[in-house]
Short mmCIF file of C-alpha atoms in Angstrom, two decimals:
data_model
loop_
_atom_site.label_atom_id
_atom_site.label_comp_id
_atom_site.label_asym_id
_atom_site.label_seq_id
_atom_site.Cartn_x
_atom_site.Cartn_y
_atom_site.Cartn_z
CA UNK A 1 -8.07 -12.90 14.94
CA UNK A 2 -5.46 -13.69 12.02
CA UNK A 3 -4.12 -11.05 10.03
CA UNK A 4 -3.87 -10.88 5.85
CA UNK A 5 -1.22 -13.75 4.92
CA UNK A 6 0.07 -14.36 1.47
CA UNK A 7 1.89 -17.60 -0.01
CA UNK A 8 4.31 -18.26 -0.84
CA UNK A 9 6.74 -15.79 0.30
CA UNK A 10 9.05 -16.10 -2.28
CA UNK A 11 8.98 -17.52 -5.69
CA UNK A 12 11.76 -17.79 -8.61
CA UNK A 13 10.11 -18.37 -12.11
CA UNK A 14 11.41 -18.09 -15.67
CA UNK A 15 10.43 -15.74 -18.32
CA UNK A 16 7.05 -17.11 -20.07
CA UNK A 17 6.13 -19.08 -17.02
CA UNK A 18 2.93 -18.50 -15.71
CA UNK A 19 2.75 -18.35 -11.58
CA UNK A 20 -0.17 -17.78 -8.84
CA UNK A 21 -0.20 -16.12 -5.83
CA UNK A 22 -2.38 -16.48 -2.60
CA UNK A 23 -3.87 -14.32 -0.42
CA UNK A 24 -6.04 -15.17 2.73
CA UNK A 25 -8.14 -12.04 3.88
CA UNK A 26 -8.11 -10.79 7.56
CA UNK A 27 -11.63 -12.58 8.88
CA UNK A 28 -14.72 -11.05 7.78
CA UNK A 29 -13.02 -8.61 5.18
CA UNK A 30 -14.76 -8.65 1.78
CA UNK A 31 -12.62 -6.68 0.02
CA UNK A 32 -9.10 -7.58 -1.43
CA UNK A 33 -6.76 -5.39 -3.64
CA UNK A 34 -3.57 -6.56 -5.26
CA UNK A 35 -0.50 -4.29 -5.35
CA UNK A 36 3.01 -4.49 -7.16
CA UNK A 37 5.72 -3.09 -5.44
CA UNK A 38 8.55 -2.57 -7.71
CA UNK A 39 12.20 -2.43 -5.96
CA UNK A 40 12.83 1.09 -4.45
CA UNK A 41 9.19 2.44 -5.71
CA UNK A 42 5.69 2.37 -3.91
CA UNK A 43 2.76 0.09 -4.23
CA UNK A 44 0.94 0.12 -7.97
CA UNK A 45 -2.60 -1.13 -8.00
CA UNK A 46 -3.08 -3.99 -9.57
CA UNK A 47 -7.14 -4.64 -8.87
CA UNK A 48 -9.57 -4.97 -6.43
CA UNK A 49 -12.13 -7.50 -5.97
CA UNK A 50 -14.96 -7.13 -3.90
CA UNK A 51 -17.60 -9.85 -3.02
CA UNK A 52 -16.27 -12.20 -5.78
CA UNK A 53 -16.15 -9.73 -8.59
CA UNK A 54 -13.56 -7.38 -10.24
CA UNK A 55 -14.02 -3.95 -8.74
CA UNK A 56 -11.73 -2.00 -10.56
CA UNK A 57 -8.50 -1.97 -12.05
CA UNK A 58 -5.10 -0.64 -12.53
CA UNK A 59 -3.09 0.00 -15.85
CA UNK A 60 -1.97 -3.64 -15.70
CA UNK A 61 -2.04 -5.70 -19.02
CA UNK A 62 -4.64 -8.26 -19.41
CA UNK A 63 -2.13 -11.14 -18.39
CA UNK A 64 -2.78 -10.34 -14.54
CA UNK A 65 -5.92 -11.60 -13.87
CA UNK A 66 -7.19 -12.55 -10.50
CA UNK A 67 -10.16 -14.56 -8.46
CA UNK A 68 -12.03 -14.07 -5.34
CA UNK A 69 -13.18 -16.67 -3.68
CA UNK A 70 -16.46 -17.35 -1.35
CA UNK A 71 -14.45 -17.26 1.86
CA UNK A 72 -12.80 -13.98 0.06
CA UNK A 73 -9.74 -15.62 0.06
CA UNK A 74 -8.10 -14.56 -3.54
CA UNK A 75 -5.53 -15.45 -6.06
CA UNK A 76 -3.32 -13.52 -8.56
CA UNK A 77 -2.71 -15.14 -11.82
CA UNK A 78 0.38 -13.38 -13.74
CA UNK A 79 0.98 -15.34 -17.41
CA UNK A 80 3.71 -15.02 -19.70
CA UNK A 81 6.34 -13.69 -17.23
CA UNK A 82 8.28 -10.62 -18.16
CA UNK A 83 11.75 -9.82 -16.54
CA UNK A 84 9.79 -6.60 -15.38
CA UNK A 85 7.61 -8.46 -13.53
CA UNK A 86 9.99 -9.39 -10.75
CA UNK A 87 8.55 -7.67 -7.59
CA UNK A 88 6.93 -7.85 -4.32
CA UNK A 89 3.23 -8.73 -4.64
CA UNK A 90 1.36 -7.30 -1.79
CA UNK A 91 -2.41 -8.11 -1.07
CA UNK A 92 -4.47 -5.92 1.42
CA UNK A 93 -7.92 -6.61 2.41
CA UNK A 94 -10.71 -4.03 4.18
CA UNK A 95 -14.16 -4.65 6.02
CA UNK A 96 -15.95 -3.07 3.20
CA UNK A 97 -15.64 -1.47 -0.14
CA UNK A 98 -15.00 2.19 0.16
CA UNK A 99 -12.44 4.85 -0.61
CA UNK A 100 -12.03 5.87 3.40
CA UNK A 101 -11.64 2.13 4.37
CA UNK A 102 -8.61 0.99 6.19
CA UNK A 103 -6.45 -1.65 4.24
CA UNK A 104 -4.85 -4.26 6.05
CA UNK A 105 -1.58 -5.50 4.31
CA UNK A 106 0.21 -9.10 3.78
CA UNK A 107 3.77 -9.76 4.04
CA UNK A 108 3.68 -9.75 0.52
CA UNK A 109 4.96 -12.35 -2.21
CA UNK A 110 8.48 -11.79 -3.80
CA UNK A 111 8.66 -13.04 -7.22
CA UNK A 112 11.96 -13.07 -9.34
CA UNK A 113 11.46 -13.55 -12.63
CA UNK A 114 14.51 -14.95 -14.65
CA UNK B 1 -6.80 11.80 -11.45
CA UNK B 2 -4.84 11.84 -8.35
CA UNK B 3 -1.50 11.50 -7.27
CA UNK B 4 1.00 12.06 -4.56
CA UNK B 5 4.49 13.14 -4.17
CA UNK B 6 6.97 12.84 -1.39
CA UNK B 7 9.69 14.77 -1.22
CA UNK B 8 12.96 13.19 -0.24
CA UNK B 9 13.74 9.55 -1.08
CA UNK B 10 16.02 9.44 2.07
CA UNK B 11 15.68 11.37 5.32
CA UNK B 12 18.34 11.19 8.24
CA UNK B 13 17.89 12.15 11.42
CA UNK B 14 18.84 11.73 15.05
CA UNK B 15 17.50 10.05 18.09
CA UNK B 16 15.35 12.63 19.78
CA UNK B 17 15.31 14.96 16.99
CA UNK B 18 12.27 15.99 15.12
CA UNK B 19 10.73 13.83 12.66
CA UNK B 20 9.12 15.88 9.12
CA UNK B 21 8.25 13.50 6.01
CA UNK B 22 6.70 15.68 3.53
CA UNK B 23 3.89 14.71 1.15
CA UNK B 24 1.99 16.39 -1.51
CA UNK B 25 -1.25 15.68 -3.35
CA UNK B 26 -2.91 16.22 -6.05
CA UNK B 27 -6.75 15.53 -6.68
CA UNK B 28 -9.75 17.13 -7.83
CA UNK B 29 -12.27 16.15 -5.37
CA UNK B 30 -11.68 16.08 -1.63
CA UNK B 31 -9.21 12.98 -0.57
CA UNK B 32 -8.69 10.43 1.67
CA UNK B 33 -5.13 10.57 2.59
CA UNK B 34 -3.14 7.60 4.28
CA UNK B 35 0.34 7.14 5.91
CA UNK B 36 1.90 3.68 5.65
CA UNK B 37 5.35 2.44 7.31
CA UNK B 38 6.85 -0.59 5.62
CA UNK B 39 9.82 -2.62 7.73
CA UNK B 40 12.29 -4.76 5.82
CA UNK B 41 10.63 -7.77 4.46
CA UNK B 42 7.09 -7.17 5.71
CA UNK B 43 3.89 -5.51 4.46
CA UNK B 44 2.61 -2.08 4.76
CA UNK B 45 1.06 -1.02 8.35
CA UNK B 46 -0.91 2.23 8.39
CA UNK B 47 0.30 4.84 10.49
CA UNK B 48 -2.89 7.36 10.12
CA UNK B 49 -5.35 8.18 7.93
CA UNK B 50 -7.41 11.57 7.02
CA UNK B 51 -11.22 11.47 6.10
CA UNK B 52 -12.35 14.49 6.07
CA UNK B 53 -12.86 14.88 9.97
CA UNK B 54 -10.85 16.77 11.93
CA UNK B 55 -7.02 18.17 9.94
CA UNK B 56 -5.00 17.15 12.48
CA UNK B 57 -4.63 13.34 12.41
CA UNK B 58 -3.02 11.39 15.15
CA UNK B 59 -1.65 7.94 14.72
CA UNK B 60 -0.11 5.52 16.10
CA UNK B 61 4.14 5.09 17.69
CA UNK B 62 3.16 8.85 18.48
CA UNK B 63 3.27 10.07 14.42
CA UNK B 64 0.44 12.92 13.37
CA UNK B 65 0.12 14.33 10.19
CA UNK B 66 -1.88 17.36 9.18
CA UNK B 67 -4.25 17.99 6.27
CA UNK B 68 -3.57 21.22 4.84
CA UNK B 69 -6.19 22.01 1.75
CA UNK B 70 -4.45 25.36 0.72
CA UNK B 71 -1.26 23.63 0.18
CA UNK B 72 -2.38 20.30 -0.95
CA UNK B 73 -0.13 18.82 1.84
CA UNK B 74 -0.12 16.23 4.20
CA UNK B 75 3.15 15.93 5.96
CA UNK B 76 3.76 13.66 8.78
CA UNK B 77 5.38 14.47 11.63
CA UNK B 78 7.18 13.07 15.12
CA UNK B 79 8.24 15.12 17.94
CA UNK B 80 11.05 12.76 18.68
CA UNK B 81 12.54 9.87 16.72
CA UNK B 82 13.52 6.74 18.25
CA UNK B 83 15.92 3.95 16.61
CA UNK B 84 12.49 1.53 15.91
CA UNK B 85 11.13 4.36 13.51
CA UNK B 86 13.72 3.79 11.16
CA UNK B 87 11.88 2.26 8.07
CA UNK B 88 9.71 3.41 4.73
CA UNK B 89 7.10 5.62 4.85
CA UNK B 90 4.52 5.79 2.14
CA UNK B 91 1.95 8.80 1.53
CA UNK B 92 -1.42 7.51 -0.12
CA UNK B 93 -4.29 9.10 -1.76
CA UNK B 94 -7.67 7.73 -2.42
CA UNK B 95 -11.37 9.63 -3.34
CA UNK B 96 -14.61 9.05 -2.94
CA UNK B 97 -16.24 6.73 -5.28
CA UNK B 98 -12.82 5.64 -6.83
CA UNK B 99 -11.44 2.15 -6.16
CA UNK B 100 -7.33 2.66 -6.00
CA UNK B 101 -5.41 4.05 -3.71
CA UNK B 102 -2.36 5.77 -5.11
CA UNK B 103 0.86 5.48 -3.47
CA UNK B 104 4.05 7.69 -3.32
CA UNK B 105 7.37 6.48 -4.00
CA UNK B 106 8.75 6.38 -0.47
CA UNK B 107 10.68 8.10 1.73
CA UNK B 108 13.42 6.20 3.95
CA UNK B 109 13.62 7.35 6.95
CA UNK B 110 17.20 6.77 8.86
CA UNK B 111 17.37 7.32 12.35
CA UNK B 112 21.35 8.16 13.59
CA UNK B 113 22.33 7.40 17.47
#
């Protein structure tokens, strides 16, 4: 059983560009959440997908968008990158939708915006 | 709205000493509470979680945490620190019917030989 994987591991972009980050869920998991972790801070919830539908969203602007595919893998897209978007982006998958469900985290994608 | 406060951004202990990492939460409804560990350049790994069963929760690697409703606390402890415990620890909260998990700012644990 493979765990949660994310690609790429590192990425450098310039301000104003667009970026797509990818996440492959753990086998059998139908729920994916994305988090932004700035340096020295805890993860901040961006949004969650359940069975290809967005289930909830945190306090992030619309230029942060996502997708979940039929195989439950997921993408995070960020348009018009800003310097403050530099962070570690984590995805986490779980068996089912539910507040008490254990989330399994990927290693993250570290994004640097210059 | 839920929130989490972790007291102490850095904690330093000697190898073999007690580890105590503090977490207080705020929630208007019964919470689910979690402790995660993050090693450098890695994602988060679940240590333990409280889901309204036993108030004393045992996790992996010898860690445990006690849910105290009266104190709104969920402190993480380990009787004897090991060098491999050096990492960042995050407390988190979610609630029934909610969709997001709220994380604290984290506590970095240093273990001295």
